[in-house]
Amino acid sequence: MIGVSAAIPEIELDAHCHHFDVESIRKDFPILSRKIYGHPLVYLDNAASAHKPQCVIDAITKAYTEYYSNIHRGVHLLSQLSTQEHDLARSEIQKFLGARHSYEIIFVRNATEGINLVASSYGRSHFKPGDEILITHMEHHANIVPWQMVCEQTGAVLRVAPVNDDGELKMDEFEKLLTDRTRFVSVVHLSNALGTINPIKEIIQLAHARNIPVLVDGAQSVPHMKVDVQELDCDFFVFSGHKLYGPSGIGVLYGKEEMLDAMPPYQGGGDMIRSVTFGRTLYNSLPYKFEAGTPDIVGPIGLAAAIEYVQKLCLEKIARYEQKLYAYATKALSEIPELRLIGTAKKRAGVLTFVLKNIHPHDIGTIMDREGIAIRTGHHCAQPIMDRFGVPATARASLAFYNTQEEIDRLVQGIHKVIEVFQ
Ligand SMILES: Cc1ncc(COP(=O)(O)O)c(C=O)c1O
C-alpha cells in the first residue's frame, strides 16, 4: 500500500541548489517558533494555507513603507515605483511558470477566481446546449461549482471521470468520456483531499488530440513540484499565492495568449479599457483586459518574494525532501491499526488523509490542537470525493518543506492520544 519511496524520482540537482538544512530554514518562518497551549507548534495544515518566510513579510513591509501607491495611473514617482515593482513581479511569475509572455499571467484573488474567470468568460462565450465539460471525481469545489454554474447558464453538461479505490483517476474511463461533444477539460494536478498526482501531461495530450482545451488546477501542485506550463502545454493553469508561502488575496491565472485573446472580459471597470464613451467601450490588451479596478498592488510583490525564496531553496530539493518526509509519515501512519488512509495512489504527495475507527475527525482535530498540532478536519471542500470513499469527513495532515520527522512523530503521538481518550 505504501510504495511511496518507490515513486520518488531520482532528481538531478541543480548545481546552484545548496544544502537543504531544515532547521535553519525553519528560522526563516517566525510563526514556527510560537507555542500553542504550551506546546511547540506542529503546523500540518499547509494544504489549506502555508506560512510566510521573513523575506515575504519584509517585502510587503518595504512596499508599504517605502514606495506604495496606486499603479498604472500616476505620473508621480511613487506610482511609477509601485508600477515597476508590480510589473517585475509579473515577469518573475512568468519565469516561474515557464510562460511565453508576461501578459499571459493574469492576477486574480486566488485559484478559485482564476477558475471562475475561465468558466465564466470562456464558457459563456463558447458553450452551447449539449456541449460537455469534463472534470474528475476528485476536484475541489472550486473546480466543480463554477462549471456547474456555467452549465446552468449555457445548457452545457458536466461529466465526471471516476477514480479507483486508491484514489487514482481511471484513465481508460477518462478517455472514453472524451467525445465529440466535449468542449473543455478541467482537472486538478495534485488532489488536496487524496494527495493523488494526476497524469496531467497525458490528460492534456489526449484532450488536445481532439482539440479540447485544458485547465489545470495547480493550487496544490506549485508548492511541491516544478511546473512548466509550456512543457505541459496546458491552455490554462491556476494557483493561489497563499499556499506557495506568499500573501493571501493574490492568485494567478495563466492562459495561452490565443485563448485569452479569444475571450471576452470577465469584469468591467477601470484599467481594463482602452477608451470609454457612453456609446462604446474598447477593451485594453492583455493582461489588463482581465484586471478590472485597482488590483492587489502589494500581493504580487509578496508572491514574487516567495517565489524567489523557494527557487533559492531549489524546487527539486524541496520535492525530494518532502517525498522522503511523506514516505516516513505514510509508513508511520499505516502502522496504526485503527487508522485508515484515504488516498493510496502510487503517485502522490503532500497530503495524508485519514479516518480513525469510531472517532469523528473533528474530535481528532480538537484533541490534536490541544497538543499544539494543527491539522485540518472536514470535507476539505471536496464533498464528492468524500462520498466516493463513504466518509463524511476526514482528518488531514499536509506537509511543507519546513516540517520535520520529529513533527511527524508528534503527529503519531497525538493520534495515539486521541485513540486513548476514546477507548
Ligand atoms: C486543489 C485545490 N483547488 C483549488 C483550491 C482553491 O484555492 P483558493 O481557496 O486559494 O482559491 C484549493 C484550496 O484548498 C485546492 O486545494
Short mmCIF file of C-alpha atoms and ligand atoms in Angstrom, two decimals:
data_model
loop_
_atom_site.label_atom_id
_atom_site.label_comp_id
_atom_site.label_asym_id
_atom_site.label_seq_id
_atom_site.Cartn_x
_atom_site.Cartn_y
_atom_site.Cartn_z
CA MET A 1 0.00 0.00 0.00
CA ILE A 2 2.80 2.37 0.78
CA GLY A 3 5.02 2.20 -2.27
CA VAL A 4 5.78 5.87 -1.84
CA SER A 5 9.53 5.64 -1.69
CA ALA A 6 9.46 3.65 -4.92
CA ALA A 7 7.72 6.62 -6.52
CA ILE A 8 10.45 9.09 -5.51
CA PRO A 9 12.02 10.20 -8.77
CA GLU A 10 15.78 10.40 -9.00
CA ILE A 11 16.26 14.10 -9.31
CA GLU A 12 19.23 15.74 -10.94
CA LEU A 13 20.08 18.52 -8.55
CA ASP A 14 20.80 21.93 -9.95
CA ALA A 15 24.40 22.88 -9.23
CA HIS A 16 23.14 26.04 -7.54
CA CYS A 17 20.91 24.17 -5.07
CA HIS A 18 22.55 24.49 -1.71
CA HIS A 19 22.35 22.06 1.18
CA PHE A 20 18.78 21.57 2.46
CA ASP A 21 19.11 22.38 6.14
CA VAL A 22 15.58 22.21 7.52
CA GLU A 23 16.50 23.55 10.97
CA SER A 24 17.94 26.74 9.55
CA ILE A 25 15.08 27.01 7.02
CA ARG A 26 12.61 26.90 9.92
CA LYS A 27 14.24 30.02 11.36
CA ASP A 28 13.08 31.92 8.27
CA PHE A 29 9.46 31.39 9.37
CA PRO A 30 8.81 33.43 12.55
CA ILE A 31 5.47 31.79 13.34
CA LEU A 32 7.01 28.33 13.58
CA SER A 33 8.68 29.24 16.86
CA ARG A 34 5.45 30.06 18.68
CA LYS A 35 3.80 27.83 21.25
CA ILE A 36 0.23 26.58 21.18
CA TYR A 37 -1.29 25.68 24.57
CA GLY A 38 2.25 25.46 25.92
CA HIS A 39 3.49 23.09 23.17
CA PRO A 40 5.80 23.94 20.28
CA LEU A 41 3.60 24.39 17.22
CA VAL A 42 3.44 21.50 14.77
CA TYR A 43 1.86 23.02 11.68
CA LEU A 44 0.46 20.37 9.36
CA ASP A 45 -2.26 22.35 7.63
CA ASN A 46 -0.15 23.57 4.74
CA ALA A 47 -2.58 22.48 2.03
CA ALA A 48 -5.10 24.95 3.46
CA SER A 49 -2.55 27.75 3.68
CA ALA A 50 1.18 27.86 4.23
CA HIS A 51 3.24 30.15 6.45
CA LYS A 52 5.34 33.06 5.23
CA PRO A 53 9.12 33.43 5.42
CA GLN A 54 10.54 36.64 6.82
CA CYS A 55 11.62 37.79 3.32
CA VAL A 56 7.96 37.82 2.20
CA ILE A 57 6.90 39.75 5.30
CA ASP A 58 9.80 42.17 4.68
CA ALA A 59 8.92 42.65 1.00
CA ILE A 60 5.35 43.56 1.96
CA THR A 61 6.50 45.91 4.74
CA LYS A 62 9.02 47.56 2.41
CA ALA A 63 6.37 48.12 -0.25
CA TYR A 64 4.01 49.81 2.20
CA THR A 65 6.70 51.85 3.94
CA GLU A 66 8.84 52.92 1.00
CA TYR A 67 7.02 53.17 -2.30
CA TYR A 68 3.34 52.20 -2.06
CA SER A 69 0.93 53.98 -4.40
CA ASN A 70 -1.70 53.08 -6.98
CA ILE A 71 -0.29 51.63 -10.19
CA HIS A 72 -0.68 52.43 -13.91
CA ARG A 73 -2.31 55.74 -13.03
CA GLY A 74 0.11 58.29 -11.70
CA VAL A 75 2.91 60.31 -13.20
CA HIS A 76 4.40 60.80 -9.73
CA LEU A 77 7.42 58.85 -8.56
CA LEU A 78 5.69 56.57 -6.06
CA SER A 79 3.17 55.45 -8.65
CA GLN A 80 5.98 54.74 -11.07
CA LEU A 81 7.95 52.78 -8.47
CA SER A 82 4.91 50.72 -7.49
CA THR A 83 4.10 50.05 -11.14
CA GLN A 84 7.67 48.99 -11.76
CA GLU A 85 7.68 46.50 -8.84
CA HIS A 86 4.25 45.16 -9.81
CA ASP A 87 5.39 44.61 -13.41
CA LEU A 88 8.58 42.99 -12.20
CA ALA A 89 6.53 40.58 -10.07
CA ARG A 90 4.50 39.57 -13.13
CA SER A 91 7.72 38.78 -15.02
CA GLU A 92 9.02 36.72 -12.07
CA ILE A 93 5.82 34.69 -12.06
CA GLN A 94 6.01 34.27 -15.84
CA LYS A 95 9.51 32.80 -15.49
CA PHE A 96 8.44 30.65 -12.54
CA LEU A 97 5.67 29.03 -14.61
CA GLY A 98 7.66 28.97 -17.83
CA ALA A 99 5.04 31.07 -19.65
CA ARG A 100 5.95 32.53 -23.03
CA HIS A 101 4.83 36.11 -22.26
CA SER A 102 4.32 38.08 -19.06
CA TYR A 103 0.92 39.25 -20.34
CA GLU A 104 -0.25 35.62 -20.19
CA ILE A 105 -0.12 35.99 -16.39
CA ILE A 106 -3.40 37.40 -15.08
CA PHE A 107 -3.57 38.47 -11.45
CA VAL A 108 -6.66 37.24 -9.64
CA ARG A 109 -7.56 36.83 -5.95
CA ASN A 110 -6.89 33.09 -5.78
CA ALA A 111 -7.14 29.83 -7.70
CA THR A 112 -10.92 29.92 -7.25
CA GLU A 113 -11.21 33.25 -9.02
CA GLY A 114 -8.96 32.02 -11.83
CA ILE A 115 -11.30 29.08 -12.49
CA ASN A 116 -14.38 31.27 -12.23
CA LEU A 117 -12.87 33.68 -14.72
CA VAL A 118 -12.28 30.95 -17.30
CA ALA A 119 -15.60 29.19 -16.68
CA SER A 120 -17.47 32.44 -16.95
CA SER A 121 -15.61 34.17 -19.77
CA TYR A 122 -14.57 31.21 -21.95
CA GLY A 123 -17.57 29.07 -21.02
CA ARG A 124 -20.32 31.59 -21.64
CA SER A 125 -18.85 32.62 -24.97
CA HIS A 126 -18.10 29.10 -26.23
CA PHE A 127 -20.52 26.54 -24.72
CA LYS A 128 -23.85 25.61 -26.28
CA PRO A 129 -26.65 23.29 -25.09
CA GLY A 130 -25.47 19.68 -25.12
CA ASP A 131 -21.76 20.56 -25.01
CA GLU A 132 -19.84 18.65 -22.37
CA ILE A 133 -17.29 19.76 -19.80
CA LEU A 134 -15.17 17.03 -18.29
CA ILE A 135 -13.80 17.15 -14.74
CA THR A 136 -12.81 14.38 -12.30
CA HIS A 137 -14.36 12.94 -9.16
CA MET A 138 -11.51 14.29 -7.01
CA GLU A 139 -11.97 18.01 -7.75
CA HIS A 140 -12.03 20.74 -5.12
CA HIS A 141 -15.38 22.58 -5.07
CA ALA A 142 -13.56 25.45 -6.81
CA ASN A 143 -13.24 23.24 -9.87
CA ILE A 144 -16.81 21.93 -9.73
CA VAL A 145 -19.18 24.75 -8.87
CA PRO A 146 -18.05 27.34 -11.46
CA TRP A 147 -18.59 24.71 -14.20
CA GLN A 148 -22.00 23.81 -12.79
CA MET A 149 -22.91 27.48 -12.88
CA VAL A 150 -21.83 27.92 -16.49
CA CYS A 151 -23.69 24.70 -17.40
CA GLU A 152 -26.87 26.20 -15.94
CA GLN A 153 -26.32 29.35 -17.97
CA THR A 154 -25.47 27.71 -21.30
CA GLY A 155 -27.19 24.31 -21.30
CA ALA A 156 -23.84 22.51 -21.30
CA VAL A 157 -23.50 19.30 -19.30
CA LEU A 158 -20.92 18.37 -16.65
CA ARG A 159 -19.25 14.96 -16.98
CA VAL A 160 -17.18 13.40 -14.22
CA ALA A 161 -14.32 10.95 -14.71
CA PRO A 162 -14.24 8.29 -11.95
CA VAL A 163 -11.41 7.26 -9.62
CA ASN A 164 -10.44 3.80 -8.34
CA ASP A 165 -10.27 2.69 -4.70
CA ASP A 166 -6.73 4.05 -4.34
CA GLY A 167 -7.91 7.46 -5.50
CA GLU A 168 -6.31 7.25 -8.94
CA LEU A 169 -8.06 8.57 -11.99
CA LYS A 170 -9.38 5.72 -14.16
CA MET A 171 -7.64 6.79 -17.34
CA ASP A 172 -9.50 4.37 -19.61
CA GLU A 173 -12.82 5.81 -18.40
CA PHE A 174 -11.46 9.33 -18.70
CA GLU A 175 -10.54 8.65 -22.30
CA LYS A 176 -13.98 7.22 -23.05
CA LEU A 177 -15.57 10.39 -21.69
CA LEU A 178 -13.70 12.50 -24.24
CA THR A 179 -16.22 12.61 -27.06
CA ASP A 180 -17.20 14.81 -29.97
CA ARG A 181 -19.36 16.73 -27.51
CA THR A 182 -16.53 17.54 -25.08
CA ARG A 183 -15.65 21.22 -25.21
CA PHE A 184 -13.44 21.63 -22.16
CA VAL A 185 -11.42 19.61 -19.64
CA SER A 186 -10.64 20.99 -16.19
CA VAL A 187 -8.60 18.85 -13.89
CA VAL A 188 -6.72 19.01 -10.61
CA HIS A 189 -2.96 18.47 -10.72
CA LEU A 190 -2.48 17.34 -7.10
CA SER A 191 -5.60 16.49 -5.12
CA ASN A 192 -5.98 18.35 -1.81
CA ALA A 193 -8.18 15.56 -0.44
CA LEU A 194 -6.21 12.47 -1.53
CA GLY A 195 -2.71 13.65 -2.43
CA THR A 196 -3.06 11.97 -5.84
CA ILE A 197 -0.86 13.42 -8.58
CA ASN A 198 -2.74 13.17 -11.85
CA PRO A 199 -1.01 12.26 -15.15
CA ILE A 200 -1.66 15.75 -16.33
CA LYS A 201 0.57 15.63 -19.39
CA GLU A 202 -1.17 12.54 -20.71
CA ILE A 203 -4.57 14.12 -19.99
CA ILE A 204 -3.58 17.25 -21.94
CA GLN A 205 -2.29 15.20 -24.88
CA LEU A 206 -5.49 13.14 -25.01
CA ALA A 207 -7.66 16.26 -24.92
CA HIS A 208 -5.55 18.17 -27.44
CA ALA A 209 -5.73 15.26 -29.87
CA ARG A 210 -9.42 16.23 -30.03
CA ASN A 211 -8.78 20.00 -29.95
CA ILE A 212 -10.21 20.29 -26.46
CA PRO A 213 -8.69 22.98 -24.21
CA VAL A 214 -7.47 22.02 -20.73
CA LEU A 215 -7.33 23.96 -17.48
CA VAL A 216 -5.04 22.63 -14.76
CA ASP A 217 -5.89 23.42 -11.15
CA GLY A 218 -2.39 23.75 -9.73
CA ALA A 219 -3.38 25.12 -6.30
CA GLN A 220 -1.68 22.18 -4.57
CA SER A 221 1.00 21.32 -7.10
CA VAL A 222 3.08 24.50 -7.40
CA PRO A 223 4.27 24.40 -3.76
CA HIS A 224 5.53 20.84 -4.19
CA MET A 225 6.94 20.42 -7.70
CA LYS A 226 8.41 22.29 -10.63
CA VAL A 227 5.73 23.29 -13.13
CA ASP A 228 6.37 24.42 -16.70
CA VAL A 229 3.20 25.43 -18.50
CA GLN A 230 4.81 25.36 -21.95
CA GLU A 231 6.16 21.90 -21.38
CA LEU A 232 2.77 20.72 -20.10
CA ASP A 233 1.11 22.59 -22.97
CA CYS A 234 -1.94 23.32 -20.81
CA ASP A 235 -4.22 26.10 -22.03
CA PHE A 236 -4.87 27.48 -18.55
CA PHE A 237 -3.21 27.00 -15.17
CA VAL A 238 -4.32 28.46 -11.83
CA PHE A 239 -2.76 28.72 -8.39
CA SER A 240 -3.04 30.73 -5.15
CA GLY A 241 -0.23 32.77 -3.60
CA HIS A 242 -1.09 31.86 -0.02
CA LYS A 243 -0.39 28.14 -0.49
CA LEU A 244 3.00 28.98 -2.03
CA TYR A 245 4.32 30.83 1.06
CA GLY A 246 3.12 34.15 -0.37
CA PRO A 247 0.40 36.50 0.83
CA SER A 248 -3.31 35.70 0.75
CA GLY A 249 -5.59 37.56 -1.65
CA ILE A 250 -3.38 37.11 -4.69
CA GLY A 251 -3.67 34.29 -7.20
CA VAL A 252 -2.55 33.63 -10.73
CA LEU A 253 -4.33 32.59 -13.89
CA TYR A 254 -2.01 31.61 -16.71
CA GLY A 255 -3.64 31.40 -20.11
CA LYS A 256 -2.21 30.91 -23.58
CA GLU A 257 -2.26 34.21 -25.44
CA GLU A 258 -4.54 32.95 -28.20
CA MET A 259 -7.04 31.57 -25.65
CA LEU A 260 -7.12 34.75 -23.57
CA ASP A 261 -7.39 36.89 -26.70
CA ALA A 262 -10.45 34.95 -27.82
CA MET A 263 -12.24 35.52 -24.50
CA PRO A 264 -14.43 38.48 -23.52
CA PRO A 265 -13.55 40.41 -20.32
CA TYR A 266 -14.74 38.91 -17.05
CA GLN A 267 -15.45 42.15 -15.21
CA GLY A 268 -15.76 45.73 -16.41
CA GLY A 269 -14.23 48.84 -14.85
CA GLY A 270 -11.07 50.89 -14.66
CA ASP A 271 -7.81 49.76 -16.29
CA MET A 272 -9.44 47.04 -18.39
CA ILE A 273 -10.38 49.61 -21.05
CA ARG A 274 -8.61 51.44 -23.84
CA SER A 275 -11.34 54.06 -24.25
CA VAL A 276 -14.87 54.60 -22.97
CA THR A 277 -17.78 56.58 -24.34
CA PHE A 278 -21.43 56.05 -23.47
CA GLY A 279 -21.81 54.63 -26.94
CA ARG A 280 -18.91 52.23 -27.00
CA THR A 281 -16.03 50.86 -24.93
CA LEU A 282 -12.82 49.48 -26.37
CA TYR A 283 -11.09 46.94 -24.18
CA ASN A 284 -7.47 47.00 -23.12
CA SER A 285 -4.88 44.46 -24.22
CA LEU A 286 -3.69 41.50 -22.13
CA PRO A 287 -3.28 41.18 -19.22
CA TYR A 288 -5.23 44.34 -18.29
CA LYS A 289 -8.36 43.22 -20.14
CA PHE A 290 -8.92 40.79 -17.26
CA GLU A 291 -7.81 43.03 -14.38
CA ALA A 292 -10.65 45.48 -13.75
CA GLY A 293 -10.23 48.04 -10.99
CA THR A 294 -7.35 48.62 -8.60
CA PRO A 295 -5.65 45.26 -8.26
CA ASP A 296 -3.91 43.79 -5.25
CA ILE A 297 -0.88 46.07 -5.55
CA VAL A 298 1.39 44.58 -2.92
CA GLY A 299 0.22 40.94 -3.21
CA PRO A 300 2.17 40.14 -6.39
CA ILE A 301 5.28 41.74 -4.88
CA GLY A 302 4.98 39.47 -1.82
CA LEU A 303 4.32 36.49 -4.07
CA ALA A 304 7.39 37.24 -6.17
CA ALA A 305 9.45 37.32 -2.96
CA ALA A 306 8.01 33.90 -2.00
CA ILE A 307 8.89 32.52 -5.43
CA GLU A 308 12.40 33.86 -5.19
CA TYR A 309 12.67 32.18 -1.77
CA VAL A 310 11.52 28.71 -2.92
CA GLN A 311 13.69 28.96 -6.00
CA LYS A 312 16.71 29.72 -3.83
CA LEU A 313 15.90 26.67 -1.73
CA CYS A 314 15.55 24.81 -5.04
CA LEU A 315 12.27 23.25 -6.06
CA GLU A 316 13.88 19.92 -6.92
CA LYS A 317 15.39 19.73 -3.44
CA ILE A 318 12.09 20.72 -1.85
CA ALA A 319 10.34 17.95 -3.80
CA ARG A 320 12.91 15.37 -2.77
CA TYR A 321 12.88 16.37 0.90
CA GLU A 322 9.09 16.38 1.03
CA GLN A 323 8.86 12.99 -0.69
CA LYS A 324 11.15 11.49 1.94
CA LEU A 325 9.16 13.06 4.75
CA TYR A 326 5.95 11.91 3.11
CA ALA A 327 7.22 8.32 2.85
CA TYR A 328 8.21 8.45 6.53
CA ALA A 329 4.79 9.80 7.53
CA THR A 330 2.88 7.30 5.37
CA LYS A 331 4.78 4.41 6.93
CA ALA A 332 4.26 5.75 10.47
CA LEU A 333 0.52 6.27 9.97
CA SER A 334 -0.01 2.93 8.24
CA GLU A 335 1.38 1.20 11.35
CA ILE A 336 -1.53 2.46 13.46
CA PRO A 337 -4.13 -0.35 13.27
CA GLU A 338 -7.14 1.89 13.99
CA LEU A 339 -6.19 4.28 11.18
CA ARG A 340 -7.37 4.09 7.58
CA LEU A 341 -5.59 6.17 4.97
CA ILE A 342 -7.87 7.57 2.28
CA GLY A 343 -5.94 8.02 -0.93
CA THR A 344 -3.28 5.44 -1.62
CA ALA A 345 -2.38 6.28 -5.20
CA LYS A 346 1.05 5.24 -6.42
CA LYS A 347 1.90 8.79 -7.41
CA ARG A 348 1.01 11.21 -4.66
CA ALA A 349 2.46 13.87 -2.44
CA GLY A 350 1.97 16.37 0.32
CA VAL A 351 -1.30 15.21 1.80
CA LEU A 352 -2.10 12.46 4.34
CA THR A 353 -5.82 12.00 4.73
CA PHE A 354 -7.13 9.55 7.29
CA VAL A 355 -10.00 8.40 9.47
CA LEU A 356 -9.84 6.67 12.87
CA LYS A 357 -12.27 3.89 13.69
CA ASN A 358 -15.35 5.24 15.54
CA ILE A 359 -13.81 8.67 16.16
CA HIS A 360 -15.15 11.75 14.41
CA PRO A 361 -12.47 13.77 12.57
CA HIS A 362 -13.48 16.94 14.41
CA ASP A 363 -12.69 15.23 17.71
CA ILE A 364 -9.31 14.20 16.31
CA GLY A 365 -8.60 17.78 15.27
CA THR A 366 -9.69 19.22 18.61
CA ILE A 367 -7.57 16.89 20.73
CA MET A 368 -4.57 17.37 18.43
CA ASP A 369 -4.95 21.14 18.68
CA ARG A 370 -4.59 20.95 22.48
CA GLU A 371 -1.29 19.16 21.85
CA GLY A 372 -0.14 22.02 19.62
CA ILE A 373 -0.67 20.06 16.40
CA ALA A 374 -2.58 21.90 13.67
CA ILE A 375 -4.27 19.57 11.20
CA ARG A 376 -7.36 20.04 9.05
CA THR A 377 -10.60 18.16 9.56
CA GLY A 378 -13.75 18.14 7.48
CA HIS A 379 -14.61 17.50 3.85
CA HIS A 380 -11.74 19.68 2.54
CA CYS A 381 -14.07 21.41 0.06
CA ALA A 382 -14.21 18.14 -1.85
CA GLN A 383 -17.51 16.57 -0.78
CA PRO A 384 -17.97 14.38 -3.88
CA ILE A 385 -14.72 12.51 -3.24
CA MET A 386 -15.65 12.08 0.45
CA ASP A 387 -18.91 10.49 -0.76
CA ARG A 388 -16.92 8.27 -3.14
CA PHE A 389 -14.98 6.86 -0.18
CA GLY A 390 -18.06 6.66 2.04
CA VAL A 391 -16.85 9.12 4.68
CA PRO A 392 -18.46 12.44 5.62
CA ALA A 393 -15.14 13.94 6.66
CA THR A 394 -11.52 13.05 7.30
CA ALA A 395 -8.50 14.34 9.20
CA ARG A 396 -5.72 15.68 7.01
CA ALA A 397 -2.07 16.32 7.73
CA SER A 398 -0.46 18.22 4.89
CA LEU A 399 3.26 18.80 4.61
CA ALA A 400 5.57 21.64 3.77
CA PHE A 401 9.36 21.66 3.39
CA TYR A 402 9.68 23.21 6.87
CA ASN A 403 8.15 20.14 8.53
CA THR A 404 10.41 17.57 10.17
CA GLN A 405 10.45 13.88 11.08
CA GLU A 406 10.15 14.88 14.75
CA GLU A 407 6.92 16.68 13.89
CA ILE A 408 5.60 13.53 12.22
CA ASP A 409 6.49 11.65 15.43
CA ARG A 410 4.48 14.25 17.36
CA LEU A 411 1.57 13.69 14.96
CA VAL A 412 1.72 9.95 15.61
CA GLN A 413 1.86 10.54 19.38
CA GLY A 414 -1.13 12.85 19.01
CA ILE A 415 -3.10 10.16 17.17
CA HIS A 416 -2.29 7.64 19.92
CA LYS A 417 -3.51 10.16 22.48
CA VAL A 418 -6.80 10.57 20.56
CA ILE A 419 -7.26 6.79 20.46
CA GLU A 420 -6.54 6.58 24.20
CA VAL A 421 -9.12 9.26 25.02
CA PHE A 422 -11.81 7.43 23.07
CA GLN A 423 -11.04 3.92 24.32
C1 LIG B 1 -6.95 21.58 -5.36
C2 LIG B 1 -7.46 22.93 -4.96
N1 LIG B 1 -8.02 23.72 -5.87
C3 LIG B 1 -8.48 24.93 -5.58
C4 LIG B 1 -8.39 25.43 -4.30
C5 LIG B 1 -8.92 26.78 -4.01
O1 LIG B 1 -7.91 27.62 -3.58
P1 LIG B 1 -8.28 29.07 -3.07
O2 LIG B 1 -9.24 28.87 -1.93
O3 LIG B 1 -6.99 29.66 -2.63
O4 LIG B 1 -8.91 29.77 -4.20
C6 LIG B 1 -7.81 24.65 -3.30
C7 LIG B 1 -7.75 25.12 -1.91
O5 LIG B 1 -7.69 24.36 -0.98
C8 LIG B 1 -7.33 23.37 -3.65
O6 LIG B 1 -6.77 22.58 -2.73
#
